[in-house]
mmCIF file of C-alpha atoms in Angstrom:
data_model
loop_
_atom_site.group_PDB
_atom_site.id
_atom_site.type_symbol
_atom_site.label_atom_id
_atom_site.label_comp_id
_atom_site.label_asym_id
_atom_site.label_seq_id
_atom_site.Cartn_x
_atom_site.Cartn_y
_atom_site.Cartn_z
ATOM 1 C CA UNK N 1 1.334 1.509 -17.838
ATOM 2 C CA UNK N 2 -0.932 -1.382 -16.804
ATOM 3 C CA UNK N 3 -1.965 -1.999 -13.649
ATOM 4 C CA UNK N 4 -3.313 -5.701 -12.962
ATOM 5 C CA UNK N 5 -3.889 -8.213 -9.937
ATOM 6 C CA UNK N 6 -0.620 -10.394 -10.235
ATOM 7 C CA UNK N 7 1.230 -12.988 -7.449
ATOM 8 C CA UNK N 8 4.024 -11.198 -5.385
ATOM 9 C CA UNK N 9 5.683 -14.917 -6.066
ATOM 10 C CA UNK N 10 5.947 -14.114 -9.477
ATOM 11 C CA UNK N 11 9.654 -14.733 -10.711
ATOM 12 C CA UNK N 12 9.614 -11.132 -11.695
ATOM 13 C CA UNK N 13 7.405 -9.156 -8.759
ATOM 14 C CA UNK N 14 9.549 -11.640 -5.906
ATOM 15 C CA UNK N 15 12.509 -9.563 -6.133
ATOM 16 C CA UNK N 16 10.444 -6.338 -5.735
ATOM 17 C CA UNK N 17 8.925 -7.621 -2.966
ATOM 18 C CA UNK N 18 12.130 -8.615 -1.183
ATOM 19 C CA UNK N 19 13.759 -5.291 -1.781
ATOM 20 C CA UNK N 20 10.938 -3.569 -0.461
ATOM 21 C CA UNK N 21 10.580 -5.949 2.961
ATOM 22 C CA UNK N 22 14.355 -5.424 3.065
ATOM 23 C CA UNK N 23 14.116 -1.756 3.193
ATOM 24 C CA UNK N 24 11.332 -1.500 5.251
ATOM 25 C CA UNK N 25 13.261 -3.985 7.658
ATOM 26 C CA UNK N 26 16.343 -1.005 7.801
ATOM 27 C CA UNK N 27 13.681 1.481 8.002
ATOM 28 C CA UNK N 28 12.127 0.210 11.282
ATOM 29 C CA UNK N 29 13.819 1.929 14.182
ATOM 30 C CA UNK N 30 11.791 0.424 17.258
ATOM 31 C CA UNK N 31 7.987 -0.299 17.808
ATOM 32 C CA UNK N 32 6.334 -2.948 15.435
ATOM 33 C CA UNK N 33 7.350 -3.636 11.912
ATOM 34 C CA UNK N 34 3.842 -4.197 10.284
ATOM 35 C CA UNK N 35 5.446 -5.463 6.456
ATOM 36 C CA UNK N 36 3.263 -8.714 5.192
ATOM 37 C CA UNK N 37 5.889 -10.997 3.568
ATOM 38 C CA UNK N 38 5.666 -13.002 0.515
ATOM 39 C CA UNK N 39 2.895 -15.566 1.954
ATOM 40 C CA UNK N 40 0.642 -12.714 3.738
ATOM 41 C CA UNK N 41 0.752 -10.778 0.358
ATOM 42 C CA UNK N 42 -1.132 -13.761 -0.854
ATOM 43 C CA UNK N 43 -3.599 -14.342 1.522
ATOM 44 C CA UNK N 44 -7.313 -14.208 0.216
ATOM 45 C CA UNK N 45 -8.110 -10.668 2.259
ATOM 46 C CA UNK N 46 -5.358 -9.297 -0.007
ATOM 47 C CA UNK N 47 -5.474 -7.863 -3.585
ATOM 48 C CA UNK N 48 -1.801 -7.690 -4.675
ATOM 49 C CA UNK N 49 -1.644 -5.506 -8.051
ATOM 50 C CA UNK N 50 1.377 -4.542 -10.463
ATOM 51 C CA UNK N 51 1.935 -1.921 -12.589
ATOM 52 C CA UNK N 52 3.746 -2.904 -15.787
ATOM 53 C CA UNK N 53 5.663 -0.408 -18.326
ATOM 54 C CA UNK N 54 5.609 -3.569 -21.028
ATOM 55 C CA UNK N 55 6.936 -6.586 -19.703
ATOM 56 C CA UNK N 56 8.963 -4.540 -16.981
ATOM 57 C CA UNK N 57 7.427 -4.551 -13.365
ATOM 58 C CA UNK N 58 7.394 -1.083 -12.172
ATOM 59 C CA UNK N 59 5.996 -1.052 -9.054
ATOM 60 C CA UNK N 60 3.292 -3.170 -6.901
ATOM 61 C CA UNK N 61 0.575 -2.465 -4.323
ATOM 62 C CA UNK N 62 -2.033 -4.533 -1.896
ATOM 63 C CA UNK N 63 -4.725 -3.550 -0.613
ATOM 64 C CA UNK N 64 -6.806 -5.669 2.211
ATOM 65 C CA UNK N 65 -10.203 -5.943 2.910
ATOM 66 C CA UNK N 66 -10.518 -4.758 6.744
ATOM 67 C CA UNK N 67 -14.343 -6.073 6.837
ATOM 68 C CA UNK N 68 -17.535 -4.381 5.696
ATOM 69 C CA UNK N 69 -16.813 -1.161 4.032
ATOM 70 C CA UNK N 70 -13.840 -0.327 4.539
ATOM 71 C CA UNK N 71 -10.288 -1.642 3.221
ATOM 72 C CA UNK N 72 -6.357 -0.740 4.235
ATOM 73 C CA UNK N 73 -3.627 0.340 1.340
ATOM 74 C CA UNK N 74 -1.163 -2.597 3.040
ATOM 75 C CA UNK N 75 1.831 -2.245 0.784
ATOM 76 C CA UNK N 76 3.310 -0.075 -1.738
ATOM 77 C CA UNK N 77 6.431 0.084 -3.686
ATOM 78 C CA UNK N 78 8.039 1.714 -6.886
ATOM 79 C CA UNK N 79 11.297 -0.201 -8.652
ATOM 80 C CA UNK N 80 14.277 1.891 -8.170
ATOM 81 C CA UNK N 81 15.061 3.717 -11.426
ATOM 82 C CA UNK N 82 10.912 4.305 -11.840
ATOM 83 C CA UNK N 83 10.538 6.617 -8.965
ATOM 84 C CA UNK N 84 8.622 10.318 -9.652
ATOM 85 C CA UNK N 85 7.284 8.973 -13.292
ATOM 86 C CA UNK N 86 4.068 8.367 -11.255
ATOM 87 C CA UNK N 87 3.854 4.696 -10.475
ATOM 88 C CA UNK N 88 2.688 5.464 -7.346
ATOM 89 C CA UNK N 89 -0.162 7.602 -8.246
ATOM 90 C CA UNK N 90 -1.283 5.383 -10.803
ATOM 91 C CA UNK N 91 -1.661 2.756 -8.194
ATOM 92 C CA UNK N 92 -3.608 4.519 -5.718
ATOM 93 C CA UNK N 93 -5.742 5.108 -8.611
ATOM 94 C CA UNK N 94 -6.529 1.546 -9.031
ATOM 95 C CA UNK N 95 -6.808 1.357 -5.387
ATOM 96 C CA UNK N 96 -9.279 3.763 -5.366
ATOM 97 C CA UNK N 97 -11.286 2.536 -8.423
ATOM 98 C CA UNK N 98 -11.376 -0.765 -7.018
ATOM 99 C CA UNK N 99 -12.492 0.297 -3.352
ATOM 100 C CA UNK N 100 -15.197 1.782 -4.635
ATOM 101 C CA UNK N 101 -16.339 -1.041 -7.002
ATOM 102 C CA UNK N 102 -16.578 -2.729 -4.141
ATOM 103 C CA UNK N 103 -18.550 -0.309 -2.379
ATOM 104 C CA UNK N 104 -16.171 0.399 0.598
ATOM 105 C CA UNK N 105 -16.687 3.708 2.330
ATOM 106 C CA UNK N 106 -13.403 4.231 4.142
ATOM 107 C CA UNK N 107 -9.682 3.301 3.149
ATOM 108 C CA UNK N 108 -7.317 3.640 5.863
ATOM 109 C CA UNK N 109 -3.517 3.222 5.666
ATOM 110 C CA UNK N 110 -0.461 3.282 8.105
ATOM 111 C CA UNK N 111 3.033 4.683 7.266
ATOM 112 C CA UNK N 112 6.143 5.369 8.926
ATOM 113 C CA UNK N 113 6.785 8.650 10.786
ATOM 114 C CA UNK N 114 10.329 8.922 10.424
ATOM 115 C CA UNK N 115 12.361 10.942 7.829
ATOM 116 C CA UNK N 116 12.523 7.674 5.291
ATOM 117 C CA UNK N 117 8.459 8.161 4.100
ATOM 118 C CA UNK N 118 8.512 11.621 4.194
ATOM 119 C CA UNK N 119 7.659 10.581 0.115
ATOM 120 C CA UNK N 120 4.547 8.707 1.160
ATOM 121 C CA UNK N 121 3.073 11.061 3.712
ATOM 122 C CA UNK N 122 3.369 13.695 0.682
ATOM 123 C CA UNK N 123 1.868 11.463 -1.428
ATOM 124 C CA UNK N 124 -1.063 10.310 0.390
ATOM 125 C CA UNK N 125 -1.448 13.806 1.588
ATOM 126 C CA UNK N 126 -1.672 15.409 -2.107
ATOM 127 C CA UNK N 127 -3.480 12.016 -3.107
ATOM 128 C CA UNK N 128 -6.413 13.464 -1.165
ATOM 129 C CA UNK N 129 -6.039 11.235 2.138
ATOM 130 C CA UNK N 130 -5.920 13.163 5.786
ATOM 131 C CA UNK N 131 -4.359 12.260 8.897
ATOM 132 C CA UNK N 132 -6.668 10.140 11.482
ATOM 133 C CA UNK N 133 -6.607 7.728 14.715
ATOM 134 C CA UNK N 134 -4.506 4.302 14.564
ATOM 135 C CA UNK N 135 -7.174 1.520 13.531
ATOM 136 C CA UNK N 136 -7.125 -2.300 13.838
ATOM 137 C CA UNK N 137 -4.234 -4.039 15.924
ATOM 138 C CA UNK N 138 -1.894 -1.018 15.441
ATOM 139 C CA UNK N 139 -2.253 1.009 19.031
ATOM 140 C CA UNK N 140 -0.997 4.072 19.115
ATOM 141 C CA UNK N 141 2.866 4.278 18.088
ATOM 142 C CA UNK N 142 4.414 7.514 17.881
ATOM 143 C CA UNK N 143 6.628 5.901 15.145
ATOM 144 C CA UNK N 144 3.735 5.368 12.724
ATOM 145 C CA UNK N 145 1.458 7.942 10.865
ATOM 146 C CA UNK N 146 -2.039 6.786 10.186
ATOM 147 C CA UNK N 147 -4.426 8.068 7.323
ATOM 148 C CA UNK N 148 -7.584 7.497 5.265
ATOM 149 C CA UNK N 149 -10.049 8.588 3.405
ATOM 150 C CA UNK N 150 -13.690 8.222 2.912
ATOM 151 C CA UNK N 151 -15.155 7.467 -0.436
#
């Protein structure tokens, strides 16, 4: 698997991204929906990386730079048929790696509280990352879990 920076308007990453702004979309039960779409995913405060098995994207991650030292996992997605072959954990490898190339000393993250990321909260949890305080614009929203961890 490689894992590079890439465009989420690639012909072959759009789709991904669609898919997984679509599913967040039926996800979202009330409160704020904080998905960046296509343009935001591009933005210069955003790293957007892909993870490749060959030519096939596999999944995709961005990470933003929050200011100073510290940066926010954004975004995160597997393709379907790729889940559990650890996509996901080779990302937030890179994530990691990266963060602390750049020196940061905190990466936060928010994720759903509902039933439909119990995945990610088990992830992030066994990834090393621990529960903490909303950050940023967020407020406190008893439909979001927040996380991070210092580096």
């Amino acid at each position: 698997m490689r894992i590079g920076v890439a465009d989420p308007a690639d012909r072959d990453v759009a789709p991904l991204v669609a898919g997984y702004i679509a599913a967040m979309h039926a996800l979202e039960v009330g409160g704020g929906l904080y998905t960046l779409d296509h343009a935001r995913l591009s933005a210069p405060d955003i790293t957007f990386l892909t993870a490749r098995d060959g030519a096939t994207v596999v999944g995709f991650a961005a990470l933003r730079h929050l200011g100073d030292d510290r940066g926010e996992i954004k975004s995160m997605a597997t393709t379907p048929g790729f889940e559990r072959r650890g996509v996901a954990r080779a990302l937030l490898d890179h994530i990691v790696m990266i963060a602390r190339q750049r020196q940061w000393r905190r990466l936060n993250l928010e994720t759903g509280s509902g039933p439909g990321f119990v995945a990610a909260r088990t992830l992030y949890t066994a990834f090393g990352f621990v529960d903490g305080p909303s950050y940023g614009d967020y407020g406190d929203d008893p439909l979001l879990t927040f996380f991070y961890m210092d580096l």
